[in-house]
Amino acid sequence: DSGVTQTPKHLITATGQRVTLRCSPRSGDLSVYWYQQSLDQGLQFLIQYYNGEERAKGNILERFSAQQFPDLHSELNLSSLELGDSALYFCASSAGQGGTQYFGPGTRLLVL
Amino acid sequence: AQSVSQHNHHVILSEAASLELGCNYSYGGTVNLFWYVQYPGQHLQLLLKYFSGDPLVKGIKGFEAEFIKSKFSFNLRKPSVQWSDTAEYFCAVNSGDSNYQLIWGAGTKLIIKP
């Protein structure tokens, strides 16, 4: 158990819908990272927040957004969902702005 | 731009065989190096990491990796694999120049035949 929690574990929704994924980092970690993992694209870094502020952006679509709240938990919002958004979404946390990342169990999203 | 290359996308071995997975990175400065493992249906777990000191790093489950600066490499090794080592293995690198963002390799899928 890494100490990073994610909810929900599974999510099934329809195209065009909007979902919110939630992540709680390890106690004391200030950075939260979001990743998408799919069979065809592999592991893709989406976005990082550090102490409430966006720190780095990767291959995140405009339909996706994230935020980190004062209690340091983070939410990833996915809107206008498409079939191709079906994937595993992982959250990771680290103590500082970089360094060792500890991963949560992931949310498996299925868009029908 | 920095990049990480894992040469083998798929590796199939028999139990008790020795394992070496290659990882090369492109950055010439000071780097931190990581290997993560993802067992089927699970999340990524840290296997081992190198920040400084002894270039031979020992990790969990009998894995080790050697940092060879002159070759820009951080290969993962295990002398005798088990069926339970079947997983995907990711190499990652960060540095001050990348603001300590992890740059990930594409992963190597390892299948151990019982």
PDB file of C-alpha atoms in Angstrom:
ATOM      1  CA  ASP A   1       0.000   0.000   0.000  1.00  0.00           C
ATOM      2  CA  SER A   2       1.605   3.251  -1.179  1.00  0.00           C
ATOM      3  CA  GLY A   3      -0.576   5.535   0.947  1.00  0.00           C
ATOM      4  CA  VAL A   4      -2.080   7.183  -2.141  1.00  0.00           C
ATOM      5  CA  THR A   5      -5.817   6.631  -2.467  1.00  0.00           C
ATOM      6  CA  GLN A   6      -8.026   7.029  -5.510  1.00  0.00           C
ATOM      7  CA  THR A   7     -11.753   6.885  -5.957  1.00  0.00           C
ATOM      8  CA  PRO A   8     -13.676   5.422  -7.589  1.00  0.00           C
ATOM      9  CA  LYS A   9     -11.922   2.177  -8.549  1.00  0.00           C
ATOM     10  CA  HIS A  10     -14.126   1.659 -11.567  1.00  0.00           C
ATOM     11  CA  LEU A  11     -16.277   4.009 -13.582  1.00  0.00           C
ATOM     12  CA  ILE A  12     -18.536   3.208 -16.501  1.00  0.00           C
ATOM     13  CA  THR A  13     -20.115   6.066 -18.387  1.00  0.00           C
ATOM     14  CA  ALA A  14     -21.348   7.080 -21.820  1.00  0.00           C
ATOM     15  CA  THR A  15     -19.827   9.213 -24.540  1.00  0.00           C
ATOM     16  CA  GLY A  16     -20.366  12.923 -24.072  1.00  0.00           C
ATOM     17  CA  GLN A  17     -20.561  12.664 -20.302  1.00  0.00           C
ATOM     18  CA  ARG A  18     -18.354  14.244 -17.638  1.00  0.00           C
ATOM     19  CA  VAL A  19     -16.671  12.463 -14.730  1.00  0.00           C
ATOM     20  CA  THR A  20     -14.503  13.441 -11.794  1.00  0.00           C
ATOM     21  CA  LEU A  21     -11.719  11.297 -10.439  1.00  0.00           C
ATOM     22  CA  ARG A  22     -10.374  11.900  -6.976  1.00  0.00           C
ATOM     23  CA  CYS A  23      -6.941  11.390  -5.467  1.00  0.00           C
ATOM     24  CA  SER A  24      -5.607  11.791  -1.935  1.00  0.00           C
ATOM     25  CA  PRO A  25      -1.792  11.932  -1.729  1.00  0.00           C
ATOM     26  CA  ARG A  26       0.373  10.315   0.907  1.00  0.00           C
ATOM     27  CA  SER A  27       0.408  12.171   4.177  1.00  0.00           C
ATOM     28  CA  GLY A  28       2.846  15.083   3.891  1.00  0.00           C
ATOM     29  CA  ASP A  29       3.270  14.913   0.117  1.00  0.00           C
ATOM     30  CA  LEU A  30       2.719  18.223  -1.628  1.00  0.00           C
ATOM     31  CA  SER A  31       2.854  17.129  -5.263  1.00  0.00           C
ATOM     32  CA  VAL A  32       0.162  15.231  -7.102  1.00  0.00           C
ATOM     33  CA  TYR A  33       0.607  13.827 -10.606  1.00  0.00           C
ATOM     34  CA  TRP A  34      -2.018  12.430 -12.965  1.00  0.00           C
ATOM     35  CA  TYR A  35      -1.280   9.764 -15.572  1.00  0.00           C
ATOM     36  CA  GLN A  36      -3.329   7.993 -18.209  1.00  0.00           C
ATOM     37  CA  GLN A  37      -2.463   4.427 -19.156  1.00  0.00           C
ATOM     38  CA  SER A  38      -4.024   2.769 -22.181  1.00  0.00           C
ATOM     39  CA  LEU A  39      -3.097  -0.195 -24.324  1.00  0.00           C
ATOM     40  CA  ASP A  40      -2.268   1.859 -27.394  1.00  0.00           C
ATOM     41  CA  GLN A  41      -0.673   4.941 -25.786  1.00  0.00           C
ATOM     42  CA  GLY A  42       1.081   3.379 -22.818  1.00  0.00           C
ATOM     43  CA  LEU A  43       1.775   5.499 -19.728  1.00  0.00           C
ATOM     44  CA  GLN A  44       1.175   9.198 -20.416  1.00  0.00           C
ATOM     45  CA  PHE A  45       1.869  12.004 -17.954  1.00  0.00           C
ATOM     46  CA  LEU A  46      -1.059  14.424 -17.854  1.00  0.00           C
ATOM     47  CA  ILE A  47      -0.469  17.108 -15.255  1.00  0.00           C
ATOM     48  CA  GLN A  48       1.232  17.905 -11.947  1.00  0.00           C
ATOM     49  CA  TYR A  49       0.155  20.101  -9.055  1.00  0.00           C
ATOM     50  CA  TYR A  50       2.391  21.238  -6.248  1.00  0.00           C
ATOM     51  CA  ASN A  51       0.856  22.713  -3.111  1.00  0.00           C
ATOM     52  CA  GLY A  52      -2.225  23.838  -4.965  1.00  0.00           C
ATOM     53  CA  GLU A  53      -0.561  25.239  -8.062  1.00  0.00           C
ATOM     54  CA  GLU A  54      -0.179  23.731 -11.494  1.00  0.00           C
ATOM     55  CA  ARG A  55       3.493  22.856 -11.940  1.00  0.00           C
ATOM     56  CA  ALA A  56       3.805  20.913 -15.170  1.00  0.00           C
ATOM     57  CA  LYS A  57       1.636  19.861 -18.048  1.00  0.00           C
ATOM     58  CA  GLY A  58       2.033  16.818 -20.221  1.00  0.00           C
ATOM     59  CA  ASN A  59      -0.236  15.336 -22.848  1.00  0.00           C
ATOM     60  CA  ILE A  60      -3.452  16.568 -21.298  1.00  0.00           C
ATOM     61  CA  LEU A  61      -6.392  17.240 -23.594  1.00  0.00           C
ATOM     62  CA  GLU A  62      -8.308  20.519 -23.382  1.00  0.00           C
ATOM     63  CA  ARG A  63     -11.393  18.505 -22.393  1.00  0.00           C
ATOM     64  CA  PHE A  64      -9.527  17.445 -19.251  1.00  0.00           C
ATOM     65  CA  SER A  65      -8.774  19.649 -16.276  1.00  0.00           C
ATOM     66  CA  ALA A  66      -7.500  19.171 -12.776  1.00  0.00           C
ATOM     67  CA  GLN A  67      -7.098  21.015  -9.535  1.00  0.00           C
ATOM     68  CA  GLN A  68      -5.516  20.539  -6.149  1.00  0.00           C
ATOM     69  CA  PHE A  69      -7.408  21.700  -3.103  1.00  0.00           C
ATOM     70  CA  PRO A  70      -6.105  23.291   0.131  1.00  0.00           C
ATOM     71  CA  ASP A  71      -6.192  19.892   1.869  1.00  0.00           C
ATOM     72  CA  LEU A  72      -3.917  18.689  -0.999  1.00  0.00           C
ATOM     73  CA  HIS A  73      -6.325  16.202  -2.497  1.00  0.00           C
ATOM     74  CA  SER A  74      -6.735  16.499  -6.232  1.00  0.00           C
ATOM     75  CA  GLU A  75      -9.496  15.967  -8.755  1.00  0.00           C
ATOM     76  CA  LEU A  76      -9.209  15.210 -12.440  1.00  0.00           C
ATOM     77  CA  ASN A  77     -12.211  16.258 -14.486  1.00  0.00           C
ATOM     78  CA  LEU A  78     -12.837  14.591 -17.821  1.00  0.00           C
ATOM     79  CA  SER A  79     -15.561  16.067 -20.003  1.00  0.00           C
ATOM     80  CA  SER A  80     -17.173  15.381 -23.387  1.00  0.00           C
ATOM     81  CA  LEU A  81     -15.930  11.851 -23.009  1.00  0.00           C
ATOM     82  CA  GLU A  82     -15.025   9.809 -26.055  1.00  0.00           C
ATOM     83  CA  LEU A  83     -14.549   6.084 -26.496  1.00  0.00           C
ATOM     84  CA  GLY A  84     -10.803   6.653 -26.703  1.00  0.00           C
ATOM     85  CA  ASP A  85     -10.733   8.089 -23.188  1.00  0.00           C
ATOM     86  CA  SER A  86     -11.275   4.603 -21.801  1.00  0.00           C
ATOM     87  CA  ALA A  87      -8.128   3.917 -19.803  1.00  0.00           C
ATOM     88  CA  LEU A  88      -6.605   3.520 -16.386  1.00  0.00           C
ATOM     89  CA  TYR A  89      -6.035   6.846 -14.678  1.00  0.00           C
ATOM     90  CA  PHE A  90      -3.339   6.866 -12.034  1.00  0.00           C
ATOM     91  CA  CYS A  91      -2.528   9.455  -9.465  1.00  0.00           C
ATOM     92  CA  ALA A  92       0.911   9.655  -7.867  1.00  0.00           C
ATOM     93  CA  SER A  93       2.338  11.849  -5.156  1.00  0.00           C
ATOM     94  CA  SER A  94       5.769  12.998  -4.068  1.00  0.00           C
ATOM     95  CA  ALA A  95       7.066  14.997  -1.166  1.00  0.00           C
ATOM     96  CA  GLY A  96       8.555  17.815  -3.206  1.00  0.00           C
ATOM     97  CA  GLN A  97       8.244  19.189  -6.694  1.00  0.00           C
ATOM     98  CA  GLY A  98       9.983  16.147  -8.105  1.00  0.00           C
ATOM     99  CA  GLY A  99      11.640  12.994  -6.854  1.00  0.00           C
ATOM    100  CA  THR A 100      10.233   9.601  -6.054  1.00  0.00           C
ATOM    101  CA  GLN A 101       6.596   9.223  -7.007  1.00  0.00           C
ATOM    102  CA  TYR A 102       4.256   6.856  -5.206  1.00  0.00           C
ATOM    103  CA  PHE A 103       1.291   5.616  -7.186  1.00  0.00           C
ATOM    104  CA  GLY A 104      -2.300   5.029  -6.221  1.00  0.00           C
ATOM    105  CA  PRO A 105      -4.311   1.969  -7.293  1.00  0.00           C
ATOM    106  CA  GLY A 106      -5.871   3.788 -10.241  1.00  0.00           C
ATOM    107  CA  THR A 107      -9.361   4.401 -11.579  1.00  0.00           C
ATOM    108  CA  ARG A 108     -10.433   2.249 -14.491  1.00  0.00           C
ATOM    109  CA  LEU A 109     -12.664   4.309 -16.779  1.00  0.00           C
ATOM    110  CA  LEU A 110     -14.801   2.687 -19.422  1.00  0.00           C
ATOM    111  CA  VAL A 111     -16.623   4.940 -21.881  1.00  0.00           C
ATOM    112  CA  LEU A 112     -19.398   3.190 -23.798  1.00  0.00           C
TER     113      LEU A 112
ATOM    114  CA  ALA B   1      14.761  17.140 -24.979  1.00  0.00           C
ATOM    115  CA  GLN B   2      15.527  14.429 -22.515  1.00  0.00           C
ATOM    116  CA  SER B   3      14.389  10.945 -23.367  1.00  0.00           C
ATOM    117  CA  VAL B   4      14.501   7.464 -21.928  1.00  0.00           C
ATOM    118  CA  SER B   5      14.846   4.415 -24.113  1.00  0.00           C
ATOM    119  CA  GLN B   6      13.936   0.870 -23.155  1.00  0.00           C
ATOM    120  CA  HIS B   7      15.158  -1.280 -25.980  1.00  0.00           C
ATOM    121  CA  ASN B   8      13.054  -4.362 -25.474  1.00  0.00           C
ATOM    122  CA  HIS B   9       9.292  -3.972 -25.502  1.00  0.00           C
ATOM    123  CA  HIS B  10       8.671  -7.653 -24.786  1.00  0.00           C
ATOM    124  CA  VAL B  11      10.898 -10.211 -23.114  1.00  0.00           C
ATOM    125  CA  ILE B  12      10.015 -13.862 -22.569  1.00  0.00           C
ATOM    126  CA  LEU B  13      12.145 -15.985 -20.251  1.00  0.00           C
ATOM    127  CA  SER B  14      11.913 -19.323 -18.491  1.00  0.00           C
ATOM    128  CA  GLU B  15      11.978 -19.562 -14.718  1.00  0.00           C
ATOM    129  CA  ALA B  16      15.488 -19.461 -13.236  1.00  0.00           C
ATOM    130  CA  ALA B  17      16.869 -17.603 -16.245  1.00  0.00           C
ATOM    131  CA  SER B  18      18.884 -14.459 -15.674  1.00  0.00           C
ATOM    132  CA  LEU B  19      17.332 -11.127 -16.571  1.00  0.00           C
ATOM    133  CA  GLU B  20      18.740  -7.879 -17.866  1.00  0.00           C
ATOM    134  CA  LEU B  21      16.474  -5.087 -19.064  1.00  0.00           C
ATOM    135  CA  GLY B  22      18.120  -2.173 -20.791  1.00  0.00           C
ATOM    136  CA  CYS B  23      17.505   1.498 -20.053  1.00  0.00           C
ATOM    137  CA  ASN B  24      19.351   4.390 -21.652  1.00  0.00           C
ATOM    138  CA  TYR B  25      18.753   8.079 -21.183  1.00  0.00           C
ATOM    139  CA  SER B  26      19.789  11.073 -23.211  1.00  0.00           C
ATOM    140  CA  TYR B  27      20.720  13.689 -20.630  1.00  0.00           C
ATOM    141  CA  GLY B  28      24.379  14.391 -19.845  1.00  0.00           C
ATOM    142  CA  GLY B  29      24.077  16.133 -16.489  1.00  0.00           C
ATOM    143  CA  THR B  30      23.287  14.893 -13.004  1.00  0.00           C
ATOM    144  CA  VAL B  31      20.317  12.558 -13.018  1.00  0.00           C
ATOM    145  CA  ASN B  32      18.209  10.509 -10.646  1.00  0.00           C
ATOM    146  CA  LEU B  33      17.180   7.105 -11.951  1.00  0.00           C
ATOM    147  CA  PHE B  34      14.244   4.856 -11.133  1.00  0.00           C
ATOM    148  CA  TRP B  35      12.806   1.495 -12.004  1.00  0.00           C
ATOM    149  CA  TYR B  36       9.117   0.879 -11.404  1.00  0.00           C
ATOM    150  CA  VAL B  37       7.223  -2.394 -11.777  1.00  0.00           C
ATOM    151  CA  GLN B  38       3.558  -2.913 -12.625  1.00  0.00           C
ATOM    152  CA  TYR B  39       2.184  -6.386 -11.911  1.00  0.00           C
ATOM    153  CA  PRO B  40      -0.860  -7.455 -13.946  1.00  0.00           C
ATOM    154  CA  GLY B  41      -3.890  -5.446 -12.926  1.00  0.00           C
ATOM    155  CA  GLN B  42      -1.997  -3.419 -10.360  1.00  0.00           C
ATOM    156  CA  HIS B  43      -0.485   0.027 -10.001  1.00  0.00           C
ATOM    157  CA  LEU B  44       3.126   1.025 -10.450  1.00  0.00           C
ATOM    158  CA  GLN B  45       5.442   0.285  -7.557  1.00  0.00           C
ATOM    159  CA  LEU B  46       8.941   1.558  -6.975  1.00  0.00           C
ATOM    160  CA  LEU B  47      11.480  -1.233  -7.489  1.00  0.00           C
ATOM    161  CA  LEU B  48      14.656   0.736  -6.863  1.00  0.00           C
ATOM    162  CA  LYS B  49      16.204   4.142  -7.336  1.00  0.00           C
ATOM    163  CA  TYR B  50      19.599   5.763  -7.702  1.00  0.00           C
ATOM    164  CA  PHE B  51      20.400   9.286  -6.570  1.00  0.00           C
ATOM    165  CA  SER B  52      24.121   9.142  -5.801  1.00  0.00           C
ATOM    166  CA  GLY B  53      26.835   6.948  -4.281  1.00  0.00           C
ATOM    167  CA  ASP B  54      27.386   3.289  -5.127  1.00  0.00           C
ATOM    168  CA  PRO B  55      26.325   2.854  -8.749  1.00  0.00           C
ATOM    169  CA  LEU B  56      25.114  -0.687  -8.020  1.00  0.00           C
ATOM    170  CA  VAL B  57      21.707  -0.328  -6.434  1.00  0.00           C
ATOM    171  CA  LYS B  58      19.798  -3.139  -4.795  1.00  0.00           C
ATOM    172  CA  GLY B  59      16.026  -3.063  -4.774  1.00  0.00           C
ATOM    173  CA  ILE B  60      13.161  -5.203  -3.642  1.00  0.00           C
ATOM    174  CA  LYS B  61      12.533  -8.816  -4.657  1.00  0.00           C
ATOM    175  CA  GLY B  62      16.159  -9.517  -5.582  1.00  0.00           C
ATOM    176  CA  PHE B  63      16.401  -6.899  -8.309  1.00  0.00           C
ATOM    177  CA  GLU B  64      19.427  -4.672  -8.798  1.00  0.00           C
ATOM    178  CA  ALA B  65      20.476  -2.028 -11.281  1.00  0.00           C
ATOM    179  CA  GLU B  66      23.804  -0.585 -12.275  1.00  0.00           C
ATOM    180  CA  PHE B  67      24.296   3.043 -13.205  1.00  0.00           C
ATOM    181  CA  ILE B  68      27.010   3.407 -15.836  1.00  0.00           C
ATOM    182  CA  LYS B  69      27.444   7.121 -16.392  1.00  0.00           C
ATOM    183  CA  SER B  70      29.731   6.754 -19.404  1.00  0.00           C
ATOM    184  CA  LYS B  71      27.091   4.696 -21.180  1.00  0.00           C
ATOM    185  CA  PHE B  72      24.082   6.724 -19.974  1.00  0.00           C
ATOM    186  CA  SER B  73      22.603   3.449 -18.845  1.00  0.00           C
ATOM    187  CA  PHE B  74      20.731   2.067 -15.849  1.00  0.00           C
ATOM    188  CA  ASN B  75      20.076  -1.578 -16.644  1.00  0.00           C
ATOM    189  CA  LEU B  76      17.915  -3.727 -14.399  1.00  0.00           C
ATOM    190  CA  ARG B  77      19.105  -7.200 -13.487  1.00  0.00           C
ATOM    191  CA  LYS B  78      17.999 -10.262 -11.601  1.00  0.00           C
ATOM    192  CA  PRO B  79      20.102 -13.436 -11.488  1.00  0.00           C
ATOM    193  CA  SER B  80      17.200 -15.896 -11.404  1.00  0.00           C
ATOM    194  CA  VAL B  81      13.662 -14.904 -12.327  1.00  0.00           C
ATOM    195  CA  GLN B  82      10.462 -16.408 -10.994  1.00  0.00           C
ATOM    196  CA  TRP B  83       7.030 -16.758 -12.547  1.00  0.00           C
ATOM    197  CA  SER B  84       5.831 -14.027 -10.170  1.00  0.00           C
ATOM    198  CA  ASP B  85       8.185 -11.536 -11.850  1.00  0.00           C
ATOM    199  CA  THR B  86       5.824 -11.438 -14.819  1.00  0.00           C
ATOM    200  CA  ALA B  87       5.042  -7.727 -15.050  1.00  0.00           C
ATOM    201  CA  GLU B  88       5.746  -4.547 -16.967  1.00  0.00           C
ATOM    202  CA  TYR B  89       8.906  -2.687 -15.999  1.00  0.00           C
ATOM    203  CA  PHE B  90       9.367   1.048 -16.472  1.00  0.00           C
ATOM    204  CA  CYS B  91      12.583   3.021 -16.325  1.00  0.00           C
ATOM    205  CA  ALA B  92      12.356   6.728 -15.450  1.00  0.00           C
ATOM    206  CA  VAL B  93      14.825   9.583 -15.103  1.00  0.00           C
ATOM    207  CA  ASN B  94      14.687  13.072 -13.693  1.00  0.00           C
ATOM    208  CA  SER B  95      17.074  15.952 -13.268  1.00  0.00           C
ATOM    209  CA  GLY B  96      17.180  19.537 -12.198  1.00  0.00           C
ATOM    210  CA  ASP B  97      16.959  20.604 -15.815  1.00  0.00           C
ATOM    211  CA  SER B  98      13.594  18.891 -16.180  1.00  0.00           C
ATOM    212  CA  ASN B  99      12.450  20.500 -12.945  1.00  0.00           C
ATOM    213  CA  TYR B 100      12.675  16.985 -11.538  1.00  0.00           C
ATOM    214  CA  GLN B 101       9.839  15.780 -13.741  1.00  0.00           C
ATOM    215  CA  LEU B 102      10.075  12.080 -14.352  1.00  0.00           C
ATOM    216  CA  ILE B 103      10.776  11.198 -17.968  1.00  0.00           C
ATOM    217  CA  TRP B 104       9.437   7.712 -18.583  1.00  0.00           C
ATOM    218  CA  GLY B 105      10.573   4.899 -20.831  1.00  0.00           C
ATOM    219  CA  ALA B 106       7.946   3.050 -22.859  1.00  0.00           C
ATOM    220  CA  GLY B 107       8.096   0.002 -20.603  1.00  0.00           C
ATOM    221  CA  THR B 108       9.165  -3.608 -21.076  1.00  0.00           C
ATOM    222  CA  LYS B 109       6.634  -6.401 -20.729  1.00  0.00           C
ATOM    223  CA  LEU B 110       8.303  -9.388 -19.097  1.00  0.00           C
ATOM    224  CA  ILE B 111       6.680 -12.818 -19.313  1.00  0.00           C
ATOM    225  CA  ILE B 112       8.144 -15.671 -17.306  1.00  0.00           C
ATOM    226  CA  LYS B 113       7.211 -19.137 -18.483  1.00  0.00           C
ATOM    227  CA  PRO B 114       6.700 -21.582 -15.593  1.00  0.00           C
TER     228      PRO B 114
END
